[in-house]
GROMACS .gro file of N, CA and C in nm:
model
  363
    1MET      N    1   3.137   0.442   3.629
    1MET     CA    2   3.021   0.443   3.542
    1MET      C    3   3.040   0.550   3.435
    2THR      N    4   3.013   0.518   3.314
    2THR     CA    5   3.030   0.611   3.203
    2THR      C    6   2.904   0.694   3.181
    3ASN      N    7   2.920   0.812   3.125
    3ASN     CA    8   2.806   0.900   3.096
    3ASN      C    9   2.769   0.890   2.948
    4ASP      N   10   2.817   0.786   2.881
    4ASP     CA   11   2.790   0.763   2.740
    4ASP      C   12   2.640   0.748   2.716
    5ARG      N   13   2.586   0.817   2.618
    5ARG     CA   14   2.442   0.814   2.592
    5ARG      C   15   2.390   0.675   2.555
    6ARG      N   16   2.478   0.590   2.504
    6ARG     CA   17   2.437   0.454   2.468
    6ARG      C   18   2.393   0.373   2.589
    7PHE      N   19   2.439   0.414   2.707
    7PHE     CA   20   2.407   0.340   2.828
    7PHE      C   21   2.296   0.406   2.910
    8GLN      N   22   2.234   0.511   2.858
    8GLN     CA   23   2.123   0.575   2.929
    8GLN      C   24   2.003   0.483   2.932
    9GLN      N   25   1.925   0.494   3.039
    9GLN     CA   26   1.801   0.418   3.051
    9GLN      C   27   1.707   0.460   2.937
   10ARG      N   28   1.646   0.361   2.875
   10ARG     CA   29   1.553   0.387   2.765
   10ARG      C   30   1.414   0.340   2.804
   11TYR      N   31   1.315   0.406   2.749
   11TYR     CA   32   1.176   0.376   2.781
   11TYR      C   33   1.099   0.355   2.651
   12SER      N   34   0.995   0.276   2.657
   12SER     CA   35   0.915   0.250   2.538
   12SER      C   36   0.857   0.381   2.484
   13ALA      N   37   0.875   0.402   2.357
   13ALA     CA   38   0.824   0.524   2.293
   13ALA      C   39   0.696   0.496   2.216
   14ALA      N   40   0.640   0.375   2.232
   14ALA     CA   41   0.519   0.337   2.158
   14ALA      C   42   0.402   0.432   2.182
   15PRO      N   43   0.384   0.489   2.303
   15PRO     CA   44   0.269   0.578   2.324
   15PRO      C   45   0.280   0.713   2.252
   16LEU      N   46   0.396   0.745   2.199
   16LEU     CA   47   0.417   0.876   2.139
   16LEU      C   48   0.366   0.881   1.995
   17LYS      N   49   0.312   0.996   1.959
   17LYS     CA   50   0.280   1.024   1.819
   17LYS      C   51   0.402   1.096   1.763
   18LEU      N   52   0.457   1.042   1.653
   18LEU     CA   53   0.583   1.094   1.598
   18LEU      C   54   0.571   1.127   1.451
   19THR      N   55   0.638   1.233   1.412
   19THR     CA   56   0.657   1.263   1.270
   19THR      C   57   0.801   1.310   1.251
   20LEU      N   58   0.854   1.282   1.133
   20LEU     CA   59   0.987   1.327   1.095
   20LEU      C   60   0.979   1.407   0.966
   21ARG      N   61   1.066   1.503   0.957
   21ARG     CA   62   1.075   1.586   0.837
   21ARG      C   63   1.222   1.610   0.810
   22ARG      N   64   1.265   1.579   0.689
   22ARG     CA   65   1.405   1.604   0.654
   22ARG      C   66   1.433   1.753   0.657
   23GLN      N   67   1.555   1.785   0.695
   23GLN     CA   68   1.598   1.923   0.698
   23GLN      C   69   1.713   1.938   0.599
   24TYR      N   70   1.693   2.026   0.503
   24TYR     CA   71   1.793   2.046   0.400
   24TYR      C   72   1.869   2.176   0.424
   25TRP      N   73   1.956   2.209   0.331
   25TRP     CA   74   2.033   2.332   0.340
   25TRP      C   75   1.942   2.454   0.349
   26PHE      N   76   1.991   2.558   0.413
   26PHE     CA   77   1.924   2.687   0.425
   26PHE      C   78   1.787   2.677   0.491
   27GLY      N   79   1.767   2.577   0.577
   27GLY     CA   80   1.643   2.565   0.651
   27GLY      C   81   1.526   2.509   0.575
   28VAL      N   82   1.548   2.464   0.451
   28VAL     CA   83   1.440   2.406   0.372
   28VAL      C   84   1.398   2.274   0.436
   29LYS      N   85   1.267   2.256   0.451
   29LYS     CA   86   1.215   2.136   0.514
   29LYS      C   87   1.146   2.049   0.410
   30GLY      N   88   1.169   1.920   0.421
   30GLY     CA   89   1.109   1.824   0.330
   30GLY      C   90   0.971   1.780   0.375
   31ARG      N   91   0.922   1.678   0.309
   31ARG     CA   92   0.791   1.621   0.338
   31ARG      C   93   0.789   1.557   0.477
   32GLU      N   94   0.674   1.558   0.541
   32GLU     CA   95   0.659   1.499   0.674
   32GLU      C   96   0.624   1.350   0.662
   33TYR      N   97   0.689   1.267   0.746
   33TYR     CA   98   0.666   1.123   0.747
   33TYR      C   99   0.624   1.078   0.886
   34PRO      N  100   0.521   0.995   0.895
   34PRO     CA  101   0.485   0.941   1.027
   34PRO      C  102   0.586   0.835   1.069
   35ALA      N  103   0.598   0.814   1.199
   35ALA     CA  104   0.689   0.713   1.252
   35ALA      C  105   0.626   0.652   1.377
   36ILE      N  106   0.676   0.536   1.413
   36ILE     CA  107   0.632   0.468   1.535
   36ILE      C  108   0.751   0.462   1.630
   37GLY      N  109   0.730   0.504   1.752
   37GLY     CA  110   0.837   0.505   1.849
   37GLY      C  111   0.874   0.366   1.896
   38HIS      N  112   1.003   0.342   1.911
   38HIS     CA  113   1.052   0.214   1.964
   38HIS      C  114   1.101   0.234   2.108
   39ASN      N  115   1.205   0.317   2.125
   39ASN     CA  116   1.248   0.350   2.260
   39ASN      C  117   1.300   0.493   2.264
   40PHE      N  118   1.302   0.549   2.385
   40PHE     CA  119   1.328   0.691   2.404
   40PHE      C  120   1.423   0.713   2.521
   41SER      N  121   1.513   0.806   2.504
   41SER     CA  122   1.591   0.862   2.615
   41SER      C  123   1.600   1.012   2.588
   42ARG      N  124   1.647   1.086   2.686
   42ARG     CA  125   1.653   1.232   2.667
   42ARG      C  126   1.751   1.274   2.558
   43SER      N  127   1.842   1.186   2.520
   43SER     CA  128   1.939   1.225   2.418
   43SER      C  129   1.901   1.179   2.278
   44GLY      N  130   1.797   1.093   2.267
   44GLY     CA  131   1.757   1.046   2.135
   44GLY      C  132   1.641   0.950   2.139
   45ILE      N  133   1.609   0.897   2.024
   45ILE     CA  134   1.494   0.808   2.011
   45ILE      C  135   1.520   0.709   1.898
   46ALA      N  136   1.469   0.589   1.915
   46ALA     CA  137   1.471   0.490   1.807
   46ALA      C  138   1.329   0.480   1.755
   47ILE      N  139   1.315   0.476   1.624
   47ILE     CA  140   1.183   0.477   1.561
   47ILE      C  141   1.175   0.372   1.452
   48PHE      N  142   1.053   0.333   1.419
   48PHE     CA  143   1.025   0.254   1.301
   48PHE      C  144   0.964   0.349   1.198
   49SER      N  145   1.014   0.342   1.077
   49SER     CA  146   0.967   0.429   0.970
   49SER      C  147   0.954   0.350   0.840
   50SER      N  148   0.854   0.383   0.762
   50SER     CA  149   0.843   0.321   0.629
   50SER      C  150   0.939   0.389   0.531
   51GLN      N  151   0.991   0.504   0.570
   51GLN     CA  152   1.084   0.581   0.487
   51GLN      C  153   1.227   0.550   0.528
   52ARG      N  154   1.312   0.525   0.431
   52ARG     CA  155   1.454   0.503   0.458
   52ARG      C  156   1.523   0.638   0.463
   53PHE      N  157   1.605   0.657   0.566
   53PHE     CA  158   1.684   0.777   0.581
   53PHE      C  159   1.831   0.738   0.579
   54LYS      N  160   1.915   0.824   0.525
   54LYS     CA  161   2.059   0.798   0.522
   54LYS      C  162   2.121   0.836   0.656
   55SER      N  163   2.221   0.758   0.697
   55SER     CA  164   2.296   0.794   0.817
   55SER      C  165   2.357   0.932   0.797
   56GLY      N  166   2.348   1.014   0.900
   56GLY     CA  167   2.400   1.150   0.891
   56GLY      C  168   2.298   1.252   0.847
   57ALA      N  169   2.181   1.207   0.798
   57ALA     CA  170   2.078   1.301   0.754
   57ALA      C  171   2.028   1.382   0.873
   58LYS      N  172   1.994   1.504   0.847
   58LYS     CA  173   1.939   1.594   0.949
   58LYS      C  174   1.786   1.591   0.934
   59VAL      N  175   1.718   1.574   1.048
   59VAL     CA  176   1.572   1.571   1.047
   59VAL      C  177   1.518   1.657   1.160
   60LEU      N  178   1.392   1.690   1.148
   60LEU     CA  179   1.318   1.756   1.254
   60LEU      C  180   1.214   1.657   1.304
   61VAL      N  181   1.214   1.631   1.433
   61VAL     CA  182   1.125   1.533   1.494
   61VAL      C  183   1.019   1.606   1.574
   62SER      N  184   0.894   1.566   1.557
   62SER     CA  185   0.785   1.617   1.640
   62SER      C  186   0.735   1.502   1.725
   63LEU      N  187   0.728   1.526   1.856
   63LEU     CA  188   0.686   1.426   1.954
   63LEU      C  189   0.560   1.476   2.023
   64GLU      N  190   0.467   1.386   2.044
   64GLU     CA  191   0.345   1.426   2.114
   64GLU      C  192   0.295   1.311   2.200
   65SER      N  193   0.267   1.342   2.326
   65SER     CA  194   0.202   1.248   2.416
   65SER      C  195   0.072   1.314   2.461
   66HIS      N  196   0.000   1.249   2.549
   66HIS     CA  197  -0.125   1.311   2.594
   66HIS      C  198  -0.099   1.434   2.680
   67ASP      N  199   0.023   1.450   2.736
   67ASP     CA  200   0.055   1.564   2.823
   67ASP      C  201   0.152   1.665   2.763
   68HIS      N  202   0.234   1.621   2.667
   68HIS     CA  203   0.343   1.706   2.618
   68HIS      C  204   0.350   1.703   2.466
   69ARG      N  205   0.402   1.815   2.413
   69ARG     CA  206   0.422   1.823   2.268
   69ARG      C  207   0.547   1.905   2.240
   70LEU      N  208   0.633   1.849   2.158
   70LEU     CA  209   0.751   1.920   2.111
   70LEU      C  210   0.751   1.913   1.959
   71ALA      N  211   0.767   2.026   1.896
   71ALA     CA  212   0.766   2.031   1.749
   71ALA      C  213   0.904   2.068   1.698
   72ALA      N  214   0.944   2.001   1.592
   72ALA     CA  215   1.066   2.034   1.517
   72ALA      C  216   1.193   2.027   1.602
   73ILE      N  217   1.211   1.917   1.672
   73ILE     CA  218   1.336   1.895   1.747
   73ILE      C  219   1.443   1.854   1.646
   74PRO      N  220   1.554   1.925   1.639
   74PRO     CA  221   1.659   1.887   1.545
   74PRO      C  222   1.727   1.758   1.590
   75ALA      N  223   1.750   1.668   1.494
   75ALA     CA  224   1.814   1.539   1.524
   75ALA      C  225   1.896   1.493   1.404
   76ASP      N  226   1.992   1.407   1.434
   76ASP     CA  227   2.072   1.342   1.330
   76ASP      C  228   2.033   1.195   1.325
   77ILE      N  229   2.027   1.140   1.205
   77ILE     CA  230   2.005   0.997   1.189
   77ILE      C  231   2.139   0.929   1.210
   78LEU      N  232   2.147   0.843   1.311
   78LEU     CA  233   2.272   0.771   1.339
   78LEU      C  234   2.281   0.644   1.256
   79ARG      N  235   2.167   0.577   1.243
   79ARG     CA  236   2.162   0.453   1.164
   79ARG      C  237   2.019   0.432   1.119
   80CYS      N  238   2.004   0.354   1.013
   80CYS     CA  239   1.871   0.321   0.960
   80CYS      C  240   1.884   0.183   0.895
   81GLU      N  241   1.830   0.083   0.963
   81GLU     CA  242   1.847  -0.055   0.920
   81GLU      C  243   1.713  -0.116   0.881
   82PRO      N  244   1.709  -0.193   0.772
   82PRO     CA  245   1.582  -0.257   0.733
   82PRO      C  246   1.537  -0.361   0.835
   83THR      N  247   1.407  -0.363   0.862
   83THR     CA  248   1.345  -0.464   0.950
   83THR      C  249   1.215  -0.505   0.883
   84GLY      N  250   1.223  -0.599   0.791
   84GLY     CA  251   1.103  -0.637   0.716
   84GLY      C  252   1.068  -0.527   0.618
   85ARG      N  253   0.944  -0.480   0.626
   85ARG     CA  254   0.899  -0.374   0.535
   85ARG      C  255   0.935  -0.234   0.581
   86ASP      N  256   0.974  -0.220   0.707
   86ASP     CA  257   1.007  -0.089   0.764
   86ASP      C  258   1.156  -0.078   0.792
   87TYR      N  259   1.194   0.034   0.848
   87TYR     CA  260   1.332   0.060   0.887
   87TYR      C  261   1.335   0.098   1.034
   88LEU      N  262   1.434   0.049   1.106
   88LEU     CA  263   1.459   0.090   1.244
   88LEU      C  264   1.569   0.194   1.239
   89CYS      N  265   1.536   0.314   1.283
   89CYS     CA  266   1.630   0.427   1.276
   89CYS      C  267   1.662   0.476   1.416
   90GLY      N  268   1.789   0.501   1.440
   90GLY     CA  269   1.834   0.561   1.565
   90GLY      C  270   1.863   0.707   1.542
   91LEU      N  271   1.805   0.794   1.625
   91LEU     CA  272   1.822   0.938   1.611
   91LEU      C  273   1.884   0.996   1.737
   92HIS      N  274   1.970   1.094   1.719
   92HIS     CA  275   2.031   1.166   1.830
   92HIS      C  276   1.984   1.310   1.823
   93PHE      N  277   1.919   1.357   1.930
   93PHE     CA  278   1.876   1.497   1.935
   93PHE      C  279   2.000   1.585   1.940
   94ARG      N  280   1.994   1.697   1.870
   94ARG     CA  281   2.108   1.790   1.871
   94ARG      C  282   2.059   1.930   1.906
   95PHE      N  283   2.110   1.979   2.017
   95PHE     CA  284   2.068   2.110   2.067
   95PHE      C  285   2.183   2.209   2.072
   96ASP      N  286   2.300   2.170   2.020
   96ASP     CA  287   2.419   2.253   2.033
   96ASP      C  288   2.405   2.391   1.971
   97HIS      N  289   2.323   2.406   1.870
   97HIS     CA  290   2.309   2.536   1.804
   97HIS      C  291   2.196   2.621   1.863
   98LEU      N  292   2.120   2.565   1.958
   98LEU     CA  293   2.009   2.638   2.018
   98LEU      C  294   2.060   2.734   2.124
   99PRO      N  295   1.994   2.849   2.141
   99PRO     CA  296   2.029   2.939   2.251
   99PRO      C  297   2.007   2.867   2.386
  100ASP      N  298   2.077   2.911   2.489
  100ASP     CA  299   2.069   2.845   2.619
  100ASP      C  300   1.926   2.832   2.671
  101HIS      N  301   1.846   2.938   2.661
  101HIS     CA  302   1.710   2.932   2.715
  101HIS      C  303   1.625   2.830   2.640
  102ALA      N  304   1.645   2.816   2.510
  102ALA     CA  305   1.569   2.719   2.432
  102ALA      C  306   1.615   2.577   2.466
  103ARG      N  307   1.745   2.559   2.483
  103ARG     CA  308   1.800   2.427   2.518
  103ARG      C  309   1.745   2.382   2.654
  104ILE      N  310   1.740   2.472   2.749
  104ILE     CA  311   1.688   2.440   2.882
  104ILE      C  312   1.540   2.405   2.875
  105ALA      N  313   1.464   2.481   2.797
  105ALA     CA  314   1.320   2.455   2.783
  105ALA      C  315   1.295   2.319   2.719
  106VAL      N  316   1.368   2.285   2.614
  106VAL     CA  317   1.350   2.156   2.547
  106VAL      C  318   1.390   2.043   2.641
  107ASP      N  319   1.500   2.060   2.713
  107ASP     CA  320   1.544   1.956   2.805
  107ASP      C  321   1.441   1.935   2.916
  108THR      N  322   1.380   2.040   2.964
  108THR     CA  323   1.277   2.029   3.067
  108THR      C  324   1.157   1.948   3.018
  109VAL      N  325   1.112   1.976   2.896
  109VAL     CA  326   1.000   1.901   2.840
  109VAL      C  327   1.039   1.755   2.816
  110LEU      N  328   1.162   1.731   2.769
  110LEU     CA  329   1.209   1.594   2.749
  110LEU      C  330   1.217   1.518   2.882
  111GLN      N  331   1.257   1.586   2.990
  111GLN     CA  332   1.258   1.523   3.123
  111GLN      C  333   1.116   1.483   3.164
  112ARG      N  334   1.022   1.573   3.144
  112ARG     CA  335   0.883   1.543   3.180
  112ARG      C  336   0.825   1.431   3.094
  113LEU      N  337   0.859   1.433   2.967
  113LEU     CA  338   0.813   1.327   2.876
  113LEU      C  339   0.872   1.193   2.919
  114GLN      N  340   1.000   1.192   2.953
  114GLN     CA  341   1.065   1.069   3.001
  114GLN      C  342   0.998   1.020   3.129
  115SER      N  343   0.965   1.111   3.219
  115SER     CA  344   0.898   1.071   3.344
  115SER      C  345   0.762   1.010   3.318
  116SER      N  346   0.688   1.067   3.224
  116SER     CA  347   0.556   1.009   3.193
  116SER      C  348   0.569   0.872   3.126
  117LEU      N  349   0.671   0.853   3.041
  117LEU     CA  350   0.694   0.722   2.980
  117LEU      C  351   0.739   0.621   3.085
  118MET      N  352   0.820   0.666   3.180
  118MET     CA  353   0.866   0.578   3.287
  118MET      C  354   0.748   0.534   3.375
  119ALA      N  355   0.659   0.626   3.404
  119ALA     CA  356   0.542   0.594   3.486
  119ALA      C  357   0.448   0.498   3.414
  120ALA      N  358   0.443   0.508   3.281
  120ALA     CA  359   0.355   0.420   3.203
  120ALA      C  360   0.411   0.279   3.189
  121ALA      N  361   0.541   0.264   3.215
  121ALA     CA  362   0.606   0.131   3.198
  121ALA      C  363   0.568   0.034   3.307
   0.00000   0.00000   0.00000
């Protein structure tokens, strides 16, 4: 069995409130855009957005459920494909630059968020 993130179990992200914000050089943050969750795993999320993002773009994702909230999770846009009037975008969370304690804290909240989405399914 492979540990490839593409094969991780995914859960419906529809219950989540999501926003994305582009991240530019030197920490400059762009305008905030709402998004609708499609599916979620601890390594990333697929979203529907009215805004087109380029593959490779760096964004900050804010996730909120009725129990958990994470603000400004760094992510890379892996793909962004048109689907009618919106775009389906695949994002990969990136924690490699975070200190160990922050990475552990974010992963713990993502585990809890995944558990609540799994229970809702």
